[in-house]
PDB file of C-alpha atoms and ligand atoms in Angstrom:
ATOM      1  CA  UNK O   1     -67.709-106.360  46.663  1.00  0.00           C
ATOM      2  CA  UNK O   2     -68.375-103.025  47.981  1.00  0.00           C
ATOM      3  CA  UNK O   3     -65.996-101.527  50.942  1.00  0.00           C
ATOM      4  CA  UNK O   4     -68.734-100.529  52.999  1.00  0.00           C
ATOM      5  CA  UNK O   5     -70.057-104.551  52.784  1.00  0.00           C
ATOM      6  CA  UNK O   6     -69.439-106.243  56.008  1.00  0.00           C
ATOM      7  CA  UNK O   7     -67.609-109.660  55.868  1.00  0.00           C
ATOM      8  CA  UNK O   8     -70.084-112.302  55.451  1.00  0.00           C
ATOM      9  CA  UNK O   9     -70.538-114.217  58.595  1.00  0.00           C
ATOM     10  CA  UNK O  10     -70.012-117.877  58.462  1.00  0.00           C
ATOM     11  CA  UNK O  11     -72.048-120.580  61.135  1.00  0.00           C
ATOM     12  CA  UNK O  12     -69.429-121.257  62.671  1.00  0.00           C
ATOM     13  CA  UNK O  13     -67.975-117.617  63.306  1.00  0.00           C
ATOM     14  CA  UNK O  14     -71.599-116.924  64.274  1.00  0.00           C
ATOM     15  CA  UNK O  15     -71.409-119.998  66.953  1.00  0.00           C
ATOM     16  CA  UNK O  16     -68.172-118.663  67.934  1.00  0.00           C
ATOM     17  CA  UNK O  17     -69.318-115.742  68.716  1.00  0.00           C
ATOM     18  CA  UNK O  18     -72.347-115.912  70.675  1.00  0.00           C
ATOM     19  CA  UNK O  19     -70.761-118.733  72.878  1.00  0.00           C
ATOM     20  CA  UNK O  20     -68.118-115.947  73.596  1.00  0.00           C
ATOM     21  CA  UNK O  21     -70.724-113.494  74.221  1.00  0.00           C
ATOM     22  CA  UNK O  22     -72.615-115.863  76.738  1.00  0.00           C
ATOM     23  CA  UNK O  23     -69.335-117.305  78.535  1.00  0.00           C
ATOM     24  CA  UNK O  24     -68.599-113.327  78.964  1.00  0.00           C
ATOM     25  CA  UNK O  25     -71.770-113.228  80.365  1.00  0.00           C
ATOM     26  CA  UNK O  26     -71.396-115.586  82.926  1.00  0.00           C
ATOM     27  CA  UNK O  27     -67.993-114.343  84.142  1.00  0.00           C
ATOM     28  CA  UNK O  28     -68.760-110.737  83.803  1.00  0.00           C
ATOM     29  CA  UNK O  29     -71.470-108.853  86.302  1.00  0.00           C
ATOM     30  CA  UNK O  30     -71.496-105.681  84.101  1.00  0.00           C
ATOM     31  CA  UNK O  31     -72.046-107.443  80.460  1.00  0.00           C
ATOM     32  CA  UNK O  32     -75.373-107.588  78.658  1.00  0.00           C
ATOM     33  CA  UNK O  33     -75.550-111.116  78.798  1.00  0.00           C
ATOM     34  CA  UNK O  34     -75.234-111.395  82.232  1.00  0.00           C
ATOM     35  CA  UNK O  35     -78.654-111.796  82.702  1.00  0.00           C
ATOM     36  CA  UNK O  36     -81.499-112.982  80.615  1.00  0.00           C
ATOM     37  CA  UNK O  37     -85.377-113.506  80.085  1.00  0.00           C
ATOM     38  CA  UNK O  38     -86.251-116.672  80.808  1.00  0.00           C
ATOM     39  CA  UNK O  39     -90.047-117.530  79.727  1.00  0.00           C
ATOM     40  CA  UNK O  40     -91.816-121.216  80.908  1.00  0.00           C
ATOM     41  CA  UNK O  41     -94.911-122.527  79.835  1.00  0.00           C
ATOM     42  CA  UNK O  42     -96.925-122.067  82.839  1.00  0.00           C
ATOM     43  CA  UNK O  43    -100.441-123.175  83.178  1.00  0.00           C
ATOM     44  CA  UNK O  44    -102.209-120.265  82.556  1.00  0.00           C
ATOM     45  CA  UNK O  45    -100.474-119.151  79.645  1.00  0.00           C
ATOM     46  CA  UNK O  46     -96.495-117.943  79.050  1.00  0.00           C
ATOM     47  CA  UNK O  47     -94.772-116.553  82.172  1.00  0.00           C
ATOM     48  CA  UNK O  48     -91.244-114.201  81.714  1.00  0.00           C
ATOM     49  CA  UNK O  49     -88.699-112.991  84.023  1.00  0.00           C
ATOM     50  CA  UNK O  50     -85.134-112.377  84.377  1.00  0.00           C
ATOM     51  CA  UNK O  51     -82.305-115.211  85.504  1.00  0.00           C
ATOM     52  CA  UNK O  52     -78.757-114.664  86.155  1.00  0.00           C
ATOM     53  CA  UNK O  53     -76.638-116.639  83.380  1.00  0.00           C
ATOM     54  CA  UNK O  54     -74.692-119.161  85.876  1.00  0.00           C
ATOM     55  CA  UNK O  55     -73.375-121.560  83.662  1.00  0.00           C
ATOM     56  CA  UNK O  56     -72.214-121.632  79.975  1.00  0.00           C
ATOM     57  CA  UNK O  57     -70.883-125.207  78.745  1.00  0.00           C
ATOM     58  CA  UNK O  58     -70.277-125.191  75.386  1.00  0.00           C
ATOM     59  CA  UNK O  59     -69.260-128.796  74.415  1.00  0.00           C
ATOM     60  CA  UNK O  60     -72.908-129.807  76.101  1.00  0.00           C
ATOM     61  CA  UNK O  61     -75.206-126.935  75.190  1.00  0.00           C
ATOM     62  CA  UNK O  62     -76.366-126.095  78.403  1.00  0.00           C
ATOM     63  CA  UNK O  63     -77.200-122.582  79.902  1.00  0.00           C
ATOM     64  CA  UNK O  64     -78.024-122.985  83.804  1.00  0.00           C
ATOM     65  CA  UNK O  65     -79.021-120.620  86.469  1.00  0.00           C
ATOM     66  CA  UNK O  66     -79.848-120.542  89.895  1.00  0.00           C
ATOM     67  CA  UNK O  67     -83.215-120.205  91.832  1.00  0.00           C
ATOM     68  CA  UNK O  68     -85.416-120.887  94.654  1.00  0.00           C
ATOM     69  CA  UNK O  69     -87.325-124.208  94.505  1.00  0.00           C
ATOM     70  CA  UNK O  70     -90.325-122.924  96.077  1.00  0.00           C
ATOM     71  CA  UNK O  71     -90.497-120.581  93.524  1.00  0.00           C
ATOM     72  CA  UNK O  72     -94.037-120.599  90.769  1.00  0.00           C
ATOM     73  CA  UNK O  73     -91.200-120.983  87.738  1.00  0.00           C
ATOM     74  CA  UNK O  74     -89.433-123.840  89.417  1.00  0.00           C
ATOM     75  CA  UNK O  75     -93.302-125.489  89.732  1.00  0.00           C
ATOM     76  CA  UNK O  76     -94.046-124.488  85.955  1.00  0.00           C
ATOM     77  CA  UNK O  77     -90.602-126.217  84.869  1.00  0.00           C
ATOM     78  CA  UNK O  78     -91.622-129.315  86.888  1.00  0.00           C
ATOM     79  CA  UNK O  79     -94.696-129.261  85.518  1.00  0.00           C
ATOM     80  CA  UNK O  80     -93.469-128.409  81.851  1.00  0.00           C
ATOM     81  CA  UNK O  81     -89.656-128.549  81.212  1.00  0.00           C
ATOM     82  CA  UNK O  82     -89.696-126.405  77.765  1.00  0.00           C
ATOM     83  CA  UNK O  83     -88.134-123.137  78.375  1.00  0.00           C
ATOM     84  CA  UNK O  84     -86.860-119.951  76.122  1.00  0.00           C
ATOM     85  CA  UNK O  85     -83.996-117.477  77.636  1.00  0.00           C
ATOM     86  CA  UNK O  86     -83.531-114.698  75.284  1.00  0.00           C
ATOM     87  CA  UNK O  87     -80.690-112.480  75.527  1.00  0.00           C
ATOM     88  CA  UNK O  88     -80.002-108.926  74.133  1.00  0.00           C
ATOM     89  CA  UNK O  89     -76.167-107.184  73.878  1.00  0.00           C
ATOM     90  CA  UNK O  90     -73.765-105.462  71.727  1.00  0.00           C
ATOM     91  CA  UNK O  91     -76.372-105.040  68.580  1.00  0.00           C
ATOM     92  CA  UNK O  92     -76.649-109.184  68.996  1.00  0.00           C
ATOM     93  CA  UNK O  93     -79.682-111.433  70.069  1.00  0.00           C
ATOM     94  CA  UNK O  94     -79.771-114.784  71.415  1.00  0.00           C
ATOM     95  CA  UNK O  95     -82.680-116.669  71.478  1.00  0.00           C
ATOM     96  CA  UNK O  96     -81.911-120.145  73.563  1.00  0.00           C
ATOM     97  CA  UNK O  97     -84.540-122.733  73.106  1.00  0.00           C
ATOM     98  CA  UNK O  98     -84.393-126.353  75.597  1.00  0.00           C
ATOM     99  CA  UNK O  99     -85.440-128.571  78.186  1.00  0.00           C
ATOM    100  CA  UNK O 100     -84.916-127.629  81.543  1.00  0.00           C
ATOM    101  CA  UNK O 101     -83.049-130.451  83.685  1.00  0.00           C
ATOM    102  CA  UNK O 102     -84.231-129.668  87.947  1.00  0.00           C
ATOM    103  CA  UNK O 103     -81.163-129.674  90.413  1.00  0.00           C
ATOM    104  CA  UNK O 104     -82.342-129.736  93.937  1.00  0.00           C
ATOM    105  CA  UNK O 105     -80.953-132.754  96.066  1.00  0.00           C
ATOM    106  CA  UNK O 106     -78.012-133.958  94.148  1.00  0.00           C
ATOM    107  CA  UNK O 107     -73.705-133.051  93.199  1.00  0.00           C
ATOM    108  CA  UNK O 108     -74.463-130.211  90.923  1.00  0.00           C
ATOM    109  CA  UNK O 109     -77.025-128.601  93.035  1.00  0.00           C
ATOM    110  CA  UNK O 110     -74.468-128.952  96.175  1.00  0.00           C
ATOM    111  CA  UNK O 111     -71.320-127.643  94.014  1.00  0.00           C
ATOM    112  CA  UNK O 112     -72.807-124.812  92.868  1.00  0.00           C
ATOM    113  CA  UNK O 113     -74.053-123.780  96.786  1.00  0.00           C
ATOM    114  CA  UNK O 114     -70.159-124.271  97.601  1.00  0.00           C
ATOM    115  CA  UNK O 115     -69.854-121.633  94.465  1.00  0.00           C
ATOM    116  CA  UNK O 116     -72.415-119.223  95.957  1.00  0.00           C
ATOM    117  CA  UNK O 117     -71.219-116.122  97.673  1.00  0.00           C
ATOM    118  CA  UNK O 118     -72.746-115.242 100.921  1.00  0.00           C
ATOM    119  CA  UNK O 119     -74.737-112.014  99.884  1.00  0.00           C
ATOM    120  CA  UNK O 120     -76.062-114.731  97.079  1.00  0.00           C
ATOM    121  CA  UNK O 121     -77.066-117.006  99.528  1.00  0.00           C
ATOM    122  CA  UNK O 122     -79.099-114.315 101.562  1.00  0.00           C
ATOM    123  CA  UNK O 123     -82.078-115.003  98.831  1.00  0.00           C
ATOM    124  CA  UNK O 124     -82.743-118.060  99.739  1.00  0.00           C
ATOM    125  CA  UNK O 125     -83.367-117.495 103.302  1.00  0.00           C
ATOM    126  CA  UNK O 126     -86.591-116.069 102.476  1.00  0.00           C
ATOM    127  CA  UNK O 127     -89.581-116.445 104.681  1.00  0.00           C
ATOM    128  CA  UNK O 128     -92.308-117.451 103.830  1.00  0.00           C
ATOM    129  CA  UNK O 129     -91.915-118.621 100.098  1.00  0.00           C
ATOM    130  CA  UNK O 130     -91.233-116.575  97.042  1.00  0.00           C
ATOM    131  CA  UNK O 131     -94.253-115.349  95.664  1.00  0.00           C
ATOM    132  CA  UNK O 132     -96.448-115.423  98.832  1.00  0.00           C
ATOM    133  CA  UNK O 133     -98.723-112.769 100.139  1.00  0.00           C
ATOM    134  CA  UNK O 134     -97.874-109.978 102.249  1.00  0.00           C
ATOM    135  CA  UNK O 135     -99.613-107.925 104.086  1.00  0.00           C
ATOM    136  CA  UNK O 136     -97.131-105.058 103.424  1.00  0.00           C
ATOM    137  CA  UNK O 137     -94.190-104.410 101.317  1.00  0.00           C
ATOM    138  CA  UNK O 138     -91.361-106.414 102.381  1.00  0.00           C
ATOM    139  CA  UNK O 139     -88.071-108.780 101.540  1.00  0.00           C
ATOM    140  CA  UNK O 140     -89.405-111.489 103.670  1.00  0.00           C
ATOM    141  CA  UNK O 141     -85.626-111.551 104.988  1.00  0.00           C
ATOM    142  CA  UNK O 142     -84.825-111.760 108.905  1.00  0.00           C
ATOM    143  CA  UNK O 143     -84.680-107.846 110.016  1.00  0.00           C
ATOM    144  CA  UNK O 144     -81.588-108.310 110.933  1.00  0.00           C
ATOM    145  CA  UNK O 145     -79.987-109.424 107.315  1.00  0.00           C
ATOM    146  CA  UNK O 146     -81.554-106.359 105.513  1.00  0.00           C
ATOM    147  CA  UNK O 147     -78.683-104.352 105.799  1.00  0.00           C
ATOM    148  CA  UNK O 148     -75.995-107.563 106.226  1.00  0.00           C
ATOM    149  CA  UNK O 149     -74.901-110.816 104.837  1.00  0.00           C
ATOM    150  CA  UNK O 150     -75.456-113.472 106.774  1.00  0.00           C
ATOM    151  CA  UNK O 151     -72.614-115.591 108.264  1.00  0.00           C
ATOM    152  CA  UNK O 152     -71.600-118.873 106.408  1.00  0.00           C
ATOM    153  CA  UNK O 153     -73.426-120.946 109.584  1.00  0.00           C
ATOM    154  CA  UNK O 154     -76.644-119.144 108.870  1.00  0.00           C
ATOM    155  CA  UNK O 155     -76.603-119.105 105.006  1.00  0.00           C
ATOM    156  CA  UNK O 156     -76.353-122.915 105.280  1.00  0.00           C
ATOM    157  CA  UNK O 157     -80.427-122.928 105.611  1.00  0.00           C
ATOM    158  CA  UNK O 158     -80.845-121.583 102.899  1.00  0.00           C
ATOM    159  CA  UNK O 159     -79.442-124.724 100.714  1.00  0.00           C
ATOM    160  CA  UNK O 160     -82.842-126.384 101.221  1.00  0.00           C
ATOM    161  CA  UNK O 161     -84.245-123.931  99.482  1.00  0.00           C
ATOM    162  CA  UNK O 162     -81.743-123.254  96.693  1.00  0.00           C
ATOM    163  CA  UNK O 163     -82.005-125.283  93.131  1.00  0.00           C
ATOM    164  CA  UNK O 164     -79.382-125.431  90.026  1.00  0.00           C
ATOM    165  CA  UNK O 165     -81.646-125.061  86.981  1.00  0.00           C
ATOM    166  CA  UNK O 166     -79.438-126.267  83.420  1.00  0.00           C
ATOM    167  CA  UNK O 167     -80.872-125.482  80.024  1.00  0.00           C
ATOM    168  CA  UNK O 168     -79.793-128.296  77.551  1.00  0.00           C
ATOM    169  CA  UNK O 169     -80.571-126.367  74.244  1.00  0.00           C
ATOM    170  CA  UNK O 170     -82.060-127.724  70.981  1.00  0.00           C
ATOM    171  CA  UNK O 171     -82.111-124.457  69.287  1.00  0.00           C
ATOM    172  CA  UNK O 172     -80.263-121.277  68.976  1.00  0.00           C
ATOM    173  CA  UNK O 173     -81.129-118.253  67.010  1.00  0.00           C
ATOM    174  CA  UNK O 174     -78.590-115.425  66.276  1.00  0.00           C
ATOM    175  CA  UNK O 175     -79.964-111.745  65.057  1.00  0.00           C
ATOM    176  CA  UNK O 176     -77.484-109.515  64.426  1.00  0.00           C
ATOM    177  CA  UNK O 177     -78.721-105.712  63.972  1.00  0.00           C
ATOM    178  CA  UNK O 178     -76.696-103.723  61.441  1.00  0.00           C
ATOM    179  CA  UNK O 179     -77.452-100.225  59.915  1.00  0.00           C
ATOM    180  CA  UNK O 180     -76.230-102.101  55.951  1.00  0.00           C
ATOM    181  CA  UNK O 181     -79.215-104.627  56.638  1.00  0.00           C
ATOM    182  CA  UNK O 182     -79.668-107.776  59.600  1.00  0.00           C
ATOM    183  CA  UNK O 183     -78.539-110.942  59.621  1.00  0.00           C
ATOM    184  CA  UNK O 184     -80.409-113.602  61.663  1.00  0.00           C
ATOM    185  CA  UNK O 185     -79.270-117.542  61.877  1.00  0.00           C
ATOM    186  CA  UNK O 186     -81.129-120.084  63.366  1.00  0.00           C
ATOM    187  CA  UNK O 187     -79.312-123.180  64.707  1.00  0.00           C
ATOM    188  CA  UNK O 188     -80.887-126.660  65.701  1.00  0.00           C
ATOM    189  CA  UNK O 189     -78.890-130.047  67.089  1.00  0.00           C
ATOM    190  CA  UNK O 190     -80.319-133.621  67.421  1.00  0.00           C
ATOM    191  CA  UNK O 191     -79.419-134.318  70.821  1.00  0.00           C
ATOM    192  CA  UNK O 192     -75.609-133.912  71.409  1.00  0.00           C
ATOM    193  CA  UNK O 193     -75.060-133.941  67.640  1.00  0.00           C
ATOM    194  CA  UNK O 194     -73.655-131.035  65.647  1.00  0.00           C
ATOM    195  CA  UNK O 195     -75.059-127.481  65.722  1.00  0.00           C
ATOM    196  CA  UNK O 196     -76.748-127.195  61.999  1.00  0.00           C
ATOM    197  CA  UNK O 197     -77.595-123.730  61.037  1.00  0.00           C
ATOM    198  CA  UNK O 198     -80.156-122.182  58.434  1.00  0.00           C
ATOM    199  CA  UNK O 199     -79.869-118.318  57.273  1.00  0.00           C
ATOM    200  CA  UNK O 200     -83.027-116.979  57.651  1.00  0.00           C
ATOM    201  CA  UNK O 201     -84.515-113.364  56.807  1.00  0.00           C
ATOM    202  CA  UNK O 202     -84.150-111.313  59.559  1.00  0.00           C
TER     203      UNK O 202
HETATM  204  C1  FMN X   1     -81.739-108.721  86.775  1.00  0.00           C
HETATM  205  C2  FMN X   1     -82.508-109.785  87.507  1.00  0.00           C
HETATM  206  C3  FMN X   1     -81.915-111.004  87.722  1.00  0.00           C
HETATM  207  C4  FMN X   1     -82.611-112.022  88.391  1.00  0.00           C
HETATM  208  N1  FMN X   1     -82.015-113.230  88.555  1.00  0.00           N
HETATM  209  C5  FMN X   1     -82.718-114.249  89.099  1.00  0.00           C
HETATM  210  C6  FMN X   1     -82.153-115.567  89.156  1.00  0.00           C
HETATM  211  O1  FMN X   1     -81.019-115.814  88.752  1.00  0.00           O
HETATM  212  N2  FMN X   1     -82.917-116.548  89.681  1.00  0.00           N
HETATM  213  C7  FMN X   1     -84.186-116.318  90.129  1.00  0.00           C
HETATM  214  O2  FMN X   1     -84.832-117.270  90.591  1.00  0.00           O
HETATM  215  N3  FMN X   1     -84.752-115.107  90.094  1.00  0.00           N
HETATM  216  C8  FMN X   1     -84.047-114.068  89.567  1.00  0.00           C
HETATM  217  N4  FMN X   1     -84.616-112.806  89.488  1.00  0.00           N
HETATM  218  C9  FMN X   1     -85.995-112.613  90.011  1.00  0.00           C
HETATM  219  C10 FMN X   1     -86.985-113.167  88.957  1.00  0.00           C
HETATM  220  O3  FMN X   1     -86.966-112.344  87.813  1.00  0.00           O
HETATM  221  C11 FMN X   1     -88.419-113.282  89.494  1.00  0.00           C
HETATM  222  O4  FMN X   1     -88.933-112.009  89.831  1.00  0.00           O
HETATM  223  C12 FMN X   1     -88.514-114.194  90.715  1.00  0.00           C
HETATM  224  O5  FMN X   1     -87.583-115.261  90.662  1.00  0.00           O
HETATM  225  C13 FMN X   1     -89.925-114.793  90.826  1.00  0.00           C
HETATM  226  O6  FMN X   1     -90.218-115.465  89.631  1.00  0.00           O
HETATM  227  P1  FMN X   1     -91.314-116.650  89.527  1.00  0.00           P
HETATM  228  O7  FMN X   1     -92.473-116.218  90.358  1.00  0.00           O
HETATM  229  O8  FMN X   1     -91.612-116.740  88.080  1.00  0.00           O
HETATM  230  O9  FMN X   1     -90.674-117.885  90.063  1.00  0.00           O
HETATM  231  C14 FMN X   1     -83.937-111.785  88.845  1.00  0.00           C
HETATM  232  C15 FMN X   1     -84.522-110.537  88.597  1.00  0.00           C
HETATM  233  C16 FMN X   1     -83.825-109.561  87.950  1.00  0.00           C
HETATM  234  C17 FMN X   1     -84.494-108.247  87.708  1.00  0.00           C
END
C-alpha cells in the first residue's frame, strides 16, 4: 500500500464518526455541526433554512430541534413530514434524510422548555407570528426585551408557542473531502433495524 494512502474507512468507523461529530454538535455552540440546513417540502416547491442541532440519540436515529409552531416550516412539516438537514464540518458532510415527528402539547415538548435557557426562550415571545408582515424592520419582541432576557415568569408565555421537532432518520450519507481522492457512504435502516451502508462514488 502506499504511505501516503489513508486507512480505508470501514461503515462502522464512518457511523462512529459522524454520530461523534453530531453529538459534538449538539453539546458544543462553536462546532460546525452545531447548526444545520434543514429543507421541507413545502407547497410551492423546496424551502431551506438553518436549525440548531438540539438533540442527537443515537440508539433511535433521531436528530431534533427546536422551533416556533406558528412558524411556515412547522405548517410545511404538518402538512408533509419528509425533511433533509444537511450538515457541513471538519472536511465531512452529513446528509440526514427522515420523517419529522411534531412536539407541541405533550412530555418531550414540556422537558425540553424546562431545558431552554431564558435568552432561548425570548424567541418565542414573538408578536405577531414568525413570518408576518411588518410595516418596518423589527424583532417583533416587547421593547423592553431587546436589550434583556426576560424573567422566568414572563418567558413562561412563550411555551405556547414553542415546539420540539425530532428527525427519525431513514438515511444517512457521509462525504468525506480529501486532497488523495473523496470518499462518500450512503447509509439506509428499515425502521429501527441496523444501519446498512453502500460505498458510493463521491
Ligand atoms: C444559525 C441559525 C440557526 C437557527 N436556528 C433555528 C432553530 O433552531 N429553530 C428555528 O425555528 N429557526 C432557527 N433559525 C431561523 C430559521 O433559519 C428561519 O429563518 C426561521 O425559523 C423562519 O423559517 P420558516 O419561515 O421556514 O419557518 C436559525 C437561523 C440561523 C441563521
Amino acid at each position: 500500500m502506499d504511505s501516503r494512502e489513508p486507512p480505508s474507512p470501514t461503515f462502522a468507523s464512518v457511523l462512529d464518526g459522524l454520530w461523534s461529530q453530531l453529538a459534538e454538535g449538539q453539546r458544543l455552540r462553536h462546532s460546525p455541526f452545531h447548526q444545520a440546513v434543514l429543507a421541507t417540502c413545502a407547497a410551492r416547491g423546496p424551502s431551506a433554512r438553518y436549525v440548531v442541532l438540539r438533540q442527537v440519540d443515537r440508539e433511535r436515529g433521531i436528530l431534533g430541534f427546536h422551533t416556533d409552531r406558528r412558524s411556515e416550516k412547522w405548517t410545511e412539516l404538518e402538512r408533509d413530514p419528509r425533511v433533509a438537514l444537511c450538515f457541513f464540518g471538519q472536511n465531512v458532510q452529513v446528509r440526514a434524510e427522515g420523517r419529522a415527528a411534531l412536539h407541541a402539547d405533550d412530555a418531550i415538548a414540556d422537558l425540553a422548555w424546562q431545558r431552554t435557557g431564558l435568552m432561548s426562550r425570548r424567541c418565542y415571545l414573538a408578536h405577531p407570528a414568525p413570518g408576518a408582515r411588518l410595516d418596518a424592520p423589527g424583532s417583533g419582541l416587547p421593547a423592553h426585551l431587546a436589550k434583556h432576557r426576560p424573567e422566568e415568569a414572563e418567558s413562561a408565555a412563550g411555551r405556547a408557542n414553542f415546539a420540539v421537532v425530532q428527525v427519525v432518520l431513514q438515511q444517512i450519507e457521509w462525504l468525506h473531502l480529501a486532497f488523495e481522492g473523496h470518499r462518500r457512504a450512503r447509509f439506509q435502516r428499515v425502521g429501527q433495524g441496523p444501519w446498512r451502508g453502500e460505498w458510493r462514488v463521491p
